[in-house]
Amino acid sequence: MSESNDAKNVSAYGQIRSIGKSTNIAWHHSTITKAEINEKNDHRSSILWFTGLSGSGKSTLANAVHRKLFERSIHSYVLDGDNIRHGINQDLGFSDQDRVENIRRVGEIARLFADAGMITLTAFVSPFRDDREQVRQLVKKNGGSTEDFIEIYCNADLKVCEGRDTKGLYEKARSGIIPNFTGITSPYEEPECPELDIDTGSKSLVDCVEQILKYLELKGAIPAK
Amino acid sequence: MSESNDAKNVSAYGQIRSIGKSTNIAWHHSTITKAEINEKNDHRSSILWFTGLSGSGKSTLANAVHRKLFERSIHSYVLDGDNIRHGINQDLGFSDQDRVENIRRVGEIARLFADAGMITLTAFVSPFRDDREQVRQLVKKNGGSTEDFIEIYCNADLKVCEGRDTKGLYEKARSGIIPNFTGITSPYEEPECPELDIDTGSKSLVDCVEQILKYLELKGAIPAK
């Protein structure tokens, strides 16, 4: 149980005002607040939660926004299948339970990044309303405001997404080789009130990126250009 | 299986040079390299892995270093029991298996933060050599250099740590109320070649912090003051 004990001990440890031979040295936590970080960074931390069908452009759009934010010296990071499914979530399969756990962990990691002052962009199908709502509540529960969670619906017709099927995943889903494929044999629950509803089916990437940046500026999350 | 499919699709999607009606707009990943981030930040990303007994000062020291780095505009973040055990790892108990999984996830999250350009400070007992070595290898495997993982041994006698036992955890361990307590009924495997061996038992906090900052400067991880 030592990790837990350690955690408890460390919390209490903040009250100790002396250590070893140096009894007049205060050893206590000096946790830096999010307000301090935001002030230094000159932008707010937040979570941009991209959701949508396979092929709707979530990861591409998230990475393009990331690039623009980086050019403006705004601290941001993209969490997607590449760095999550092959890393921390490599122990998870694709059962319903594991898919819920996948999104829960992504939400928790996004929260840590937000706590560190970053704008975190997550790009996962995340087809279920409940799971997305759970992450939104997690952010609020941890002292964030509702403005810290921005749900971005990459809204493209199934036909368009299927048309972009370079790896043949939709084809495999149609022929039954891949079971439980979102949009084909598993439901995608559209966001009811997303902060942003982006027509990634027909708008250009440049326009989609612009729509997101303008929104962030409008909400005061990043400085106006 | 949609998340996995999505991940695969998104990776392939980077090769698509058109989308929807805008066939001449390239939708592809523009992943920002760690080199680009380090250059903009003017410091290297790395993982400072604090290890040591309960009460050895890991979290206090990590937070004090965090404060100093913050004052020097160096991007850093502390992962400890407070934000990990109560967040992403709340599903884990304290069986041997769960403790290994706890450290694995911390390692993976630290890697993500490092990938985002941060200096990540982790403060966990992490009593087993194998687990710490696994994280070191993880960093190397992901394109990091050996200098990106800095093992910091908070080296304080059990007597000193037990003397700081404000929550009575050591007492509970001694009386058998808490089983498997590191240093009492469960082993702590001392680091054999830590990058830093810090005498947190008798040195002042200020001196300990200075030792770490000097090391980071010497290694070129942060600019010299």
CSV table of C-alpha atoms in Angstrom, one decimal:
chain,number,residue,atom,x,y,z
A,1,MET,CA,0.0,0.0,0.0
A,2,SER,CA,3.0,2.3,0.0
A,3,GLU,CA,2.0,4.4,-3.0
A,4,SER,CA,-1.2,5.3,-1.3
A,5,ASN,CA,0.4,5.8,2.0
A,6,ASP,CA,3.0,7.9,0.3
A,7,ALA,CA,0.3,10.1,-1.3
A,8,LYS,CA,-1.4,10.6,2.0
A,9,ASN,CA,1.9,11.2,3.8
A,10,VAL,CA,3.0,13.7,1.2
A,11,SER,CA,-0.2,15.6,1.5
A,12,ALA,CA,0.2,15.8,5.3
A,13,TYR,CA,3.9,16.4,4.8
A,14,GLY,CA,3.1,19.8,3.5
A,15,GLN,CA,2.5,20.9,7.1
A,16,ILE,CA,5.9,19.9,8.3
A,17,ARG,CA,8.0,23.0,8.8
A,18,SER,CA,11.4,21.3,9.3
A,19,ILE,CA,13.5,18.5,7.9
A,20,GLY,CA,16.5,16.6,9.2
A,21,LYS,CA,19.1,18.9,10.5
A,22,SER,CA,17.6,22.0,8.9
A,23,THR,CA,14.7,22.6,11.2
A,24,ASN,CA,14.0,26.1,10.1
A,25,ILE,CA,13.6,25.2,6.4
A,26,ALA,CA,10.0,24.7,5.4
A,27,TRP,CA,9.5,21.6,3.3
A,28,HIS,CA,6.0,22.1,1.9
A,29,HIS,CA,4.2,21.9,-1.3
A,30,SER,CA,4.3,24.9,-3.5
A,31,THR,CA,1.8,23.8,-6.0
A,32,ILE,CA,1.5,26.3,-8.8
A,33,THR,CA,-2.0,27.3,-9.6
A,34,LYS,CA,-3.6,27.2,-13.0
A,35,ALA,CA,-4.2,30.9,-12.8
A,36,GLU,CA,-0.5,31.5,-12.4
A,37,ILE,CA,0.3,29.3,-15.3
A,38,ASN,CA,-2.4,30.9,-17.5
A,39,GLU,CA,-1.0,34.3,-16.7
A,40,LYS,CA,2.5,33.4,-17.6
A,41,ASN,CA,1.4,31.6,-20.8
A,42,ASP,CA,-0.9,34.4,-21.8
A,43,HIS,CA,-3.6,31.9,-22.8
A,44,ARG,CA,-6.1,29.7,-21.0
A,45,SER,CA,-5.8,26.0,-20.8
A,46,SER,CA,-8.7,24.0,-22.2
A,47,ILE,CA,-9.7,20.7,-23.8
A,48,LEU,CA,-10.7,20.6,-27.4
A,49,TRP,CA,-12.6,17.3,-27.7
A,50,PHE,CA,-12.9,16.3,-31.4
A,51,THR,CA,-15.5,13.7,-32.0
A,52,GLY,CA,-16.9,12.2,-35.2
A,53,LEU,CA,-16.9,9.2,-37.5
A,54,SER,CA,-13.8,7.5,-38.8
A,55,GLY,CA,-12.5,9.6,-41.7
A,56,SER,CA,-14.3,12.7,-40.6
A,57,GLY,CA,-11.0,14.5,-40.2
A,58,LYS,CA,-10.6,14.7,-36.4
A,59,SER,CA,-6.9,13.9,-36.2
A,60,THR,CA,-6.0,15.9,-39.3
A,61,LEU,CA,-7.9,18.9,-38.1
A,62,ALA,CA,-6.6,18.6,-34.5
A,63,ASN,CA,-3.0,18.5,-35.8
A,64,ALA,CA,-3.6,21.5,-38.1
A,65,VAL,CA,-5.0,23.5,-35.2
A,66,HIS,CA,-2.0,22.4,-33.1
A,67,ARG,CA,0.4,23.7,-35.7
A,68,LYS,CA,-1.3,27.1,-35.8
A,69,LEU,CA,-1.4,27.3,-32.0
A,70,PHE,CA,2.3,26.4,-31.9
A,71,GLU,CA,3.1,29.1,-34.4
A,72,ARG,CA,1.4,31.6,-32.1
A,73,SER,CA,3.4,30.3,-29.1
A,74,ILE,CA,0.4,28.7,-27.5
A,75,HIS,CA,1.1,25.5,-25.6
A,76,SER,CA,-0.9,22.7,-27.0
A,77,TYR,CA,-0.7,18.9,-27.5
A,78,VAL,CA,-2.7,16.3,-29.5
A,79,LEU,CA,-3.8,13.1,-27.9
A,80,ASP,CA,-4.9,10.6,-30.5
A,81,GLY,CA,-4.9,6.9,-31.4
A,82,ASP,CA,-1.2,7.1,-32.3
A,83,ASN,CA,0.1,8.1,-29.0
A,84,ILE,CA,-2.6,6.7,-26.7
A,85,ARG,CA,-3.7,3.3,-28.1
A,86,HIS,CA,-0.1,2.3,-28.7
A,87,GLY,CA,1.1,3.7,-25.3
A,88,ILE,CA,-0.8,3.9,-22.1
A,89,ASN,CA,-3.9,2.2,-23.4
A,90,GLN,CA,-2.1,-0.7,-25.1
A,91,ASP,CA,-3.6,-3.0,-22.5
A,92,LEU,CA,-7.1,-2.2,-23.6
A,93,GLY,CA,-9.1,-4.1,-26.2
A,94,PHE,CA,-12.3,-3.1,-28.0
A,95,SER,CA,-14.9,-4.6,-25.8
A,96,ASP,CA,-17.6,-2.1,-24.7
A,97,GLN,CA,-16.0,-1.9,-21.2
A,98,ASP,CA,-12.5,-1.3,-22.7
A,99,ARG,CA,-13.8,1.4,-25.0
A,100,VAL,CA,-15.4,3.2,-22.1
A,101,GLU,CA,-12.1,2.9,-20.1
A,102,ASN,CA,-10.2,4.2,-23.2
A,103,ILE,CA,-12.2,7.4,-23.2
A,104,ARG,CA,-12.1,7.7,-19.4
A,105,ARG,CA,-8.3,7.6,-19.4
A,106,VAL,CA,-8.1,10.0,-22.3
A,107,GLY,CA,-10.3,12.4,-20.3
A,108,GLU,CA,-8.1,12.0,-17.2
A,109,ILE,CA,-4.9,12.6,-19.2
A,110,ALA,CA,-6.5,15.6,-21.0
A,111,ARG,CA,-7.3,17.0,-17.5
A,112,LEU,CA,-3.7,16.6,-16.4
A,113,PHE,CA,-2.5,18.5,-19.5
A,114,ALA,CA,-5.1,21.2,-18.9
A,115,ASP,CA,-3.9,21.4,-15.3
A,116,ALA,CA,-0.4,21.9,-16.7
A,117,GLY,CA,-1.7,24.9,-18.7
A,118,MET,CA,-1.9,23.3,-22.1
A,119,ILE,CA,-4.6,23.4,-24.7
A,120,THR,CA,-5.2,19.7,-25.2
A,121,LEU,CA,-6.7,18.5,-28.4
A,122,THR,CA,-8.1,15.0,-28.4
A,123,ALA,CA,-9.1,13.1,-31.5
A,124,PHE,CA,-11.1,9.9,-30.9
A,125,VAL,CA,-14.3,8.7,-32.4
A,126,SER,CA,-15.8,8.7,-28.9
A,127,PRO,CA,-19.2,7.7,-30.3
A,128,PHE,CA,-21.2,7.7,-27.0
A,129,ARG,CA,-22.8,10.8,-25.5
A,130,ASP,CA,-22.5,9.5,-22.0
A,131,ASP,CA,-18.7,9.1,-22.3
A,132,ARG,CA,-18.2,12.6,-23.6
A,133,GLU,CA,-20.5,14.0,-21.0
A,134,GLN,CA,-18.5,12.2,-18.3
A,135,VAL,CA,-15.3,13.9,-19.5
A,136,ARG,CA,-17.1,17.3,-19.5
A,137,GLN,CA,-18.2,16.7,-15.9
A,138,LEU,CA,-14.7,15.6,-14.9
A,139,VAL,CA,-13.3,18.9,-16.0
A,140,LYS,CA,-16.0,20.8,-14.1
A,141,LYS,CA,-15.5,18.7,-11.0
A,142,ASN,CA,-11.8,19.5,-11.0
A,143,GLY,CA,-12.4,23.3,-10.7
A,144,GLY,CA,-12.6,23.9,-14.5
A,145,SER,CA,-15.3,26.1,-15.9
A,146,THR,CA,-17.7,24.9,-18.6
A,147,GLU,CA,-15.6,26.9,-21.0
A,148,ASP,CA,-12.7,24.7,-20.4
A,149,PHE,CA,-14.3,21.8,-22.3
A,150,ILE,CA,-15.0,22.4,-25.9
A,151,GLU,CA,-16.7,19.7,-27.8
A,152,ILE,CA,-16.0,19.9,-31.5
A,153,TYR,CA,-18.2,17.8,-33.8
A,154,CYS,CA,-16.4,16.9,-37.0
A,155,ASN,CA,-19.6,16.6,-38.9
A,156,ALA,CA,-19.2,14.7,-42.2
A,157,ASP,CA,-21.7,12.4,-43.9
A,158,LEU,CA,-21.0,8.7,-43.6
A,159,LYS,CA,-20.8,8.7,-47.5
A,160,VAL,CA,-18.0,11.2,-47.4
A,161,CYS,CA,-16.1,9.4,-44.7
A,162,GLU,CA,-16.6,6.1,-46.4
A,163,GLY,CA,-15.3,7.7,-49.6
A,164,ARG,CA,-12.1,8.5,-47.9
A,165,ASP,CA,-11.6,4.9,-46.9
A,166,THR,CA,-8.0,4.5,-48.0
A,167,LYS,CA,-7.3,1.6,-45.7
A,168,GLY,CA,-10.5,-0.2,-46.7
A,169,LEU,CA,-11.8,-0.2,-43.1
A,170,TYR,CA,-15.3,0.7,-44.1
A,171,GLU,CA,-15.2,-1.9,-46.8
A,172,LYS,CA,-14.1,-4.5,-44.3
A,173,ALA,CA,-16.9,-3.4,-42.0
A,174,ARG,CA,-19.5,-3.7,-44.7
A,175,SER,CA,-18.3,-7.2,-45.6
A,176,GLY,CA,-18.4,-8.2,-41.9
A,177,ILE,CA,-14.7,-8.7,-41.5
A,178,ILE,CA,-14.6,-5.9,-38.9
A,179,PRO,CA,-17.4,-6.1,-36.3
A,180,ASN,CA,-18.9,-3.2,-34.3
A,181,PHE,CA,-17.7,-0.5,-36.7
A,182,THR,CA,-19.0,3.0,-35.8
A,183,GLY,CA,-21.5,4.2,-38.4
A,184,ILE,CA,-21.9,0.8,-40.0
A,185,THR,CA,-22.6,-1.8,-37.3
A,186,SER,CA,-22.3,0.3,-34.2
A,187,PRO,CA,-24.1,3.6,-33.5
A,188,TYR,CA,-22.5,7.1,-33.5
A,189,GLU,CA,-24.5,9.4,-31.2
A,190,GLU,CA,-24.3,12.9,-32.6
A,191,PRO,CA,-23.5,15.6,-30.1
A,192,GLU,CA,-26.7,17.5,-29.1
A,193,CYS,CA,-25.1,20.8,-28.2
A,194,PRO,CA,-21.5,20.8,-29.2
A,195,GLU,CA,-19.6,24.0,-28.8
A,196,LEU,CA,-18.6,23.7,-32.4
A,197,ASP,CA,-20.2,21.9,-35.2
A,198,ILE,CA,-17.8,21.8,-38.1
A,199,ASP,CA,-18.7,20.7,-41.6
A,200,THR,CA,-15.6,18.7,-42.3
A,201,GLY,CA,-17.4,17.0,-45.1
A,202,SER,CA,-17.2,19.9,-47.5
A,203,LYS,CA,-15.3,22.8,-45.9
A,204,SER,CA,-11.6,23.2,-46.6
A,205,LEU,CA,-9.1,22.4,-43.9
A,206,VAL,CA,-8.1,26.1,-43.8
A,207,ASP,CA,-11.6,27.2,-43.1
A,208,CYS,CA,-12.2,24.5,-40.4
A,209,VAL,CA,-9.0,25.6,-38.6
A,210,GLU,CA,-10.1,29.2,-38.9
A,211,GLN,CA,-13.5,28.4,-37.4
A,212,ILE,CA,-11.8,26.9,-34.3
A,213,LEU,CA,-9.2,29.6,-33.8
A,214,LYS,CA,-11.9,32.4,-34.1
A,215,TYR,CA,-14.0,30.5,-31.5
A,216,LEU,CA,-11.1,30.4,-29.1
A,217,GLU,CA,-10.3,34.0,-29.6
A,218,LEU,CA,-14.0,34.9,-29.1
A,219,LYS,CA,-14.1,33.0,-25.8
A,220,GLY,CA,-10.9,34.6,-24.6
A,221,ALA,CA,-9.1,31.3,-24.5
A,222,ILE,CA,-6.3,32.6,-26.7
A,223,PRO,CA,-5.3,36.2,-27.5
A,224,ALA,CA,-6.8,37.7,-30.6
A,225,LYS,CA,-4.3,37.9,-33.4
B,1,MET,CA,-13.2,-1.7,-32.8
B,2,SER,CA,-13.8,1.8,-34.1
B,3,GLU,CA,-11.1,3.6,-32.1
B,4,SER,CA,-8.4,1.3,-33.4
B,5,ASN,CA,-9.8,1.5,-36.9
B,6,ASP,CA,-9.9,5.2,-36.5
B,7,ALA,CA,-6.3,5.3,-35.4
B,8,LYS,CA,-5.3,3.3,-38.4
B,9,ASN,CA,-7.5,5.3,-40.7
B,10,VAL,CA,-6.2,8.6,-39.4
B,11,SER,CA,-2.6,7.4,-40.0
B,12,ALA,CA,-3.3,6.5,-43.5
B,13,TYR,CA,-5.5,9.6,-43.9
B,14,GLY,CA,-2.3,11.7,-43.8
B,15,GLN,CA,-1.6,10.6,-47.3
B,16,ILE,CA,-4.9,11.9,-48.7
B,17,ARG,CA,-4.3,15.1,-50.6
B,18,SER,CA,-7.9,16.2,-51.0
B,19,ILE,CA,-11.1,16.4,-49.0
B,20,GLY,CA,-14.8,16.9,-49.9
B,21,LYS,CA,-15.2,19.6,-52.4
B,22,SER,CA,-11.8,21.1,-51.8
B,23,THR,CA,-9.7,18.7,-53.7
B,24,ASN,CA,-6.6,20.9,-53.8
B,25,ILE,CA,-6.5,21.3,-50.0
B,26,ALA,CA,-4.1,18.9,-48.4
B,27,TRP,CA,-5.4,17.3,-45.2
B,28,HIS,CA,-2.5,15.6,-43.7
B,29,HIS,CA,-0.9,15.4,-40.3
B,30,SER,CA,1.4,18.2,-39.4
B,31,THR,CA,2.9,16.7,-36.3
B,32,ILE,CA,5.2,19.0,-34.5
B,33,THR,CA,8.6,17.5,-33.7
B,34,LYS,CA,10.1,17.5,-30.2
B,35,ALA,CA,13.1,19.4,-31.7
B,36,GLU,CA,10.8,22.2,-32.8
B,37,ILE,CA,9.1,22.4,-29.4
B,38,ASN,CA,12.5,22.4,-27.6
B,39,GLU,CA,13.8,25.1,-29.8
B,40,LYS,CA,10.8,27.3,-29.1
B,41,ASN,CA,10.8,26.6,-25.4
B,42,ASP,CA,14.5,27.1,-25.1
B,43,HIS,CA,14.9,24.0,-22.9
B,44,ARG,CA,14.8,20.3,-23.4
B,45,SER,CA,12.0,18.1,-22.3
B,46,SER,CA,12.8,15.4,-19.8
B,47,ILE,CA,11.5,13.2,-17.0
B,48,LEU,CA,12.8,13.7,-13.5
B,49,TRP,CA,11.9,10.5,-11.7
B,50,PHE,CA,12.0,11.0,-7.9
B,51,THR,CA,12.1,7.7,-6.0
B,52,GLY,CA,12.5,7.0,-2.3
B,53,LEU,CA,10.8,5.9,0.9
B,54,SER,CA,7.6,7.5,2.2
B,55,GLY,CA,8.6,10.7,3.9
B,56,SER,CA,11.9,11.0,2.0
B,57,GLY,CA,10.7,14.3,0.5
B,58,LYS,CA,10.0,13.3,-3.1
B,59,SER,CA,6.8,15.3,-3.6
B,60,THR,CA,8.0,18.3,-1.6
B,61,LEU,CA,11.3,18.4,-3.5
B,62,ALA,CA,9.6,17.9,-6.9
B,63,ASN,CA,7.2,20.7,-6.2
B,64,ALA,CA,10.0,23.0,-5.1
B,65,VAL,CA,11.9,22.3,-8.3
B,66,HIS,CA,8.7,22.9,-10.2
B,67,ARG,CA,8.3,26.3,-8.7
B,68,LYS,CA,11.9,27.3,-9.5
B,69,LEU,CA,11.5,26.1,-13.1
B,70,PHE,CA,8.2,28.0,-13.4
B,71,GLU,CA,9.9,31.2,-12.2
B,72,ARG,CA,12.5,30.7,-15.0
B,73,SER,CA,9.7,30.1,-17.6
B,74,ILE,CA,10.6,26.5,-18.0
B,75,HIS,CA,7.5,24.3,-18.7
B,76,SER,CA,7.2,21.6,-16.2
B,77,TYR,CA,4.6,19.6,-14.3
B,78,VAL,CA,4.5,17.3,-11.3
B,79,LEU,CA,2.8,13.9,-11.3
B,80,ASP,CA,2.2,12.6,-7.9
B,81,GLY,CA,-0.2,10.6,-5.8
B,82,ASP,CA,-2.5,13.6,-5.5
B,83,ASN,CA,-3.3,13.9,-9.2
B,84,ILE,CA,-2.7,10.3,-10.3
B,85,ARG,CA,-4.0,8.0,-7.7
B,86,HIS,CA,-7.2,10.1,-7.3
B,87,GLY,CA,-7.6,10.5,-11.1
B,88,ILE,CA,-6.5,8.2,-13.9
B,89,ASN,CA,-5.4,5.4,-11.5
B,90,GLN,CA,-8.4,5.5,-9.2
B,91,ASP,CA,-9.3,2.0,-10.6
B,92,LEU,CA,-6.1,0.5,-9.3
B,93,GLY,CA,-5.7,-1.1,-5.9
B,94,PHE,CA,-2.5,-2.0,-4.2
B,95,SER,CA,-1.9,-5.6,-5.3
B,96,ASP,CA,1.5,-6.2,-6.8
B,97,GLN,CA,-0.1,-6.3,-10.2
B,98,ASP,CA,-1.8,-3.0,-9.7
B,99,ARG,CA,1.3,-1.3,-8.3
B,100,VAL,CA,3.2,-2.3,-11.4
B,101,GLU,CA,0.4,-1.0,-13.6
B,102,ASN,CA,0.4,2.2,-11.5
B,103,ILE,CA,4.0,2.9,-12.4
B,104,ARG,CA,3.6,1.8,-16.0
B,105,ARG,CA,0.8,4.3,-16.5
B,106,VAL,CA,2.8,7.1,-14.8
B,107,GLY,CA,5.7,6.3,-17.1
B,108,GLU,CA,3.5,6.5,-20.1
B,109,ILE,CA,1.9,9.8,-19.0
B,110,ALA,CA,5.3,11.2,-18.3
B,111,ARG,CA,6.4,10.2,-21.8
B,112,LEU,CA,3.4,12.1,-23.3
B,113,PHE,CA,4.3,15.2,-21.3
B,114,ALA,CA,7.9,14.9,-22.4
B,115,ASP,CA,6.7,14.6,-26.0
B,116,ALA,CA,4.8,17.8,-25.4
B,117,GLY,CA,8.0,19.5,-24.5
B,118,MET,CA,7.6,19.6,-20.7
B,119,ILE,CA,10.0,18.7,-18.0
B,120,THR,CA,7.9,16.1,-16.0
B,121,LEU,CA,8.6,15.5,-12.4
B,122,THR,CA,7.2,12.3,-11.0
B,123,ALA,CA,7.0,11.6,-7.2
B,124,PHE,CA,6.2,8.0,-6.4
B,125,VAL,CA,7.8,5.6,-4.0
B,126,SER,CA,8.4,3.3,-7.0
B,127,PRO,CA,10.3,0.8,-4.9
B,128,PHE,CA,11.2,-1.7,-7.6
B,129,ARG,CA,14.3,-1.4,-9.8
B,130,ASP,CA,12.6,-3.3,-12.6
B,131,ASP,CA,9.7,-0.9,-12.8
B,132,ARG,CA,11.9,2.2,-12.9
B,133,GLU,CA,14.1,0.5,-15.5
B,134,GLN,CA,11.0,-0.2,-17.6
B,135,VAL,CA,10.2,3.5,-17.7
B,136,ARG,CA,13.8,4.4,-18.6
B,137,GLN,CA,13.6,1.9,-21.5
B,138,LEU,CA,10.2,3.3,-22.6
B,139,VAL,CA,11.7,6.8,-23.0
B,140,LYS,CA,14.6,5.4,-25.0
B,141,LYS,CA,12.3,3.3,-27.1
B,142,ASN,CA,10.3,6.3,-28.1
B,143,GLY,CA,13.2,8.2,-29.5
B,144,GLY,CA,14.4,9.8,-26.3
B,145,SER,CA,18.0,9.8,-25.3
B,146,THR,CA,19.3,8.4,-22.1
B,147,GLU,CA,19.6,12.0,-20.9
B,148,ASP,CA,15.9,12.4,-21.1
B,149,PHE,CA,15.3,10.1,-18.0
B,150,ILE,CA,16.9,11.4,-14.8
B,151,GLU,CA,16.4,9.1,-11.8
B,152,ILE,CA,16.6,11.1,-8.6
B,153,TYR,CA,17.1,9.1,-5.5
B,154,CYS,CA,15.7,10.9,-2.4
B,155,ASN,CA,18.1,9.2,-0.1
B,156,ALA,CA,17.0,9.5,3.5
B,157,ASP,CA,17.4,7.0,6.3
B,158,LEU,CA,14.3,5.0,7.3
B,159,LYS,CA,14.8,6.5,10.8
B,160,VAL,CA,14.5,10.0,9.4
B,161,CYS,CA,11.5,9.2,7.3
B,162,GLU,CA,9.8,7.4,10.2
B,163,GLY,CA,10.5,10.4,12.3
B,164,ARG,CA,8.5,12.6,9.9
B,165,ASP,CA,5.5,10.3,10.2
B,166,THR,CA,2.9,13.0,10.8
B,167,LYS,CA,0.0,10.7,9.7
B,168,GLY,CA,1.2,7.8,11.7
B,169,LEU,CA,1.5,5.6,8.7
B,170,TYR,CA,4.8,4.1,9.8
B,171,GLU,CA,3.3,3.5,13.2
B,172,LYS,CA,0.4,1.7,11.6
B,173,ALA,CA,2.8,-0.3,9.5
B,174,ARG,CA,4.8,-1.3,12.6
B,175,SER,CA,1.8,-2.4,14.4
B,176,GLY,CA,0.6,-4.4,11.4
B,177,ILE,CA,-2.5,-2.3,10.6
B,178,ILE,CA,-1.1,-1.5,7.2
B,179,PRO,CA,0.4,-4.4,5.4
B,180,ASN,CA,3.2,-4.3,2.7
B,181,PHE,CA,4.5,-0.9,3.7
B,182,THR,CA,7.7,0.0,1.9
B,183,GLY,CA,10.7,0.0,4.2
B,184,ILE,CA,8.9,-1.9,6.9
B,185,THR,CA,7.2,-5.0,5.5
B,186,SER,CA,8.0,-4.5,1.8
B,187,PRO,CA,11.4,-4.0,0.3
B,188,TYR,CA,12.7,-0.7,-1.2
B,189,GLU,CA,15.3,-1.5,-3.9
B,190,GLU,CA,17.8,1.4,-3.8
B,191,PRO,CA,18.8,2.8,-7.2
B,192,GLU,CA,22.2,1.4,-8.3
B,193,CYS,CA,23.2,4.2,-10.6
B,194,PRO,CA,20.8,7.1,-10.2
B,195,GLU,CA,21.6,10.2,-12.1
B,196,LEU,CA,21.2,12.1,-8.8
B,197,ASP,CA,21.6,10.8,-5.3
B,198,ILE,CA,20.3,13.4,-3.0
B,199,ASP,CA,20.7,13.4,0.8
B,200,THR,CA,17.2,14.5,1.6
B,201,GLY,CA,17.7,13.3,5.1
B,202,SER,CA,20.0,16.0,6.2
B,203,LYS,CA,20.4,18.6,3.4
B,204,SER,CA,18.1,21.7,3.3
B,205,LEU,CA,15.4,21.9,0.7
B,206,VAL,CA,17.1,24.9,-0.9
B,207,ASP,CA,20.4,22.9,-1.3
B,208,CYS,CA,18.5,19.9,-2.7
B,209,VAL,CA,16.7,22.1,-5.2
B,210,GLU,CA,20.0,23.7,-6.2
B,211,GLN,CA,21.7,20.3,-6.7
B,212,ILE,CA,19.0,19.4,-9.2
B,213,LEU,CA,19.0,22.7,-11.1
B,214,LYS,CA,22.8,22.7,-11.4
B,215,TYR,CA,22.6,19.1,-12.8
B,216,LEU,CA,20.0,20.2,-15.4
B,217,GLU,CA,22.1,23.2,-16.4
B,218,LEU,CA,25.3,21.1,-16.6
B,219,LYS,CA,23.5,18.6,-18.9
B,220,GLY,CA,22.2,21.4,-21.1
B,221,ALA,CA,18.6,20.5,-20.3
B,222,ILE,CA,17.8,24.0,-19.2
B,223,PRO,CA,19.7,27.3,-19.9
B,224,ALA,CA,22.3,28.3,-17.3
B,225,LYS,CA,21.1,31.1,-15.2
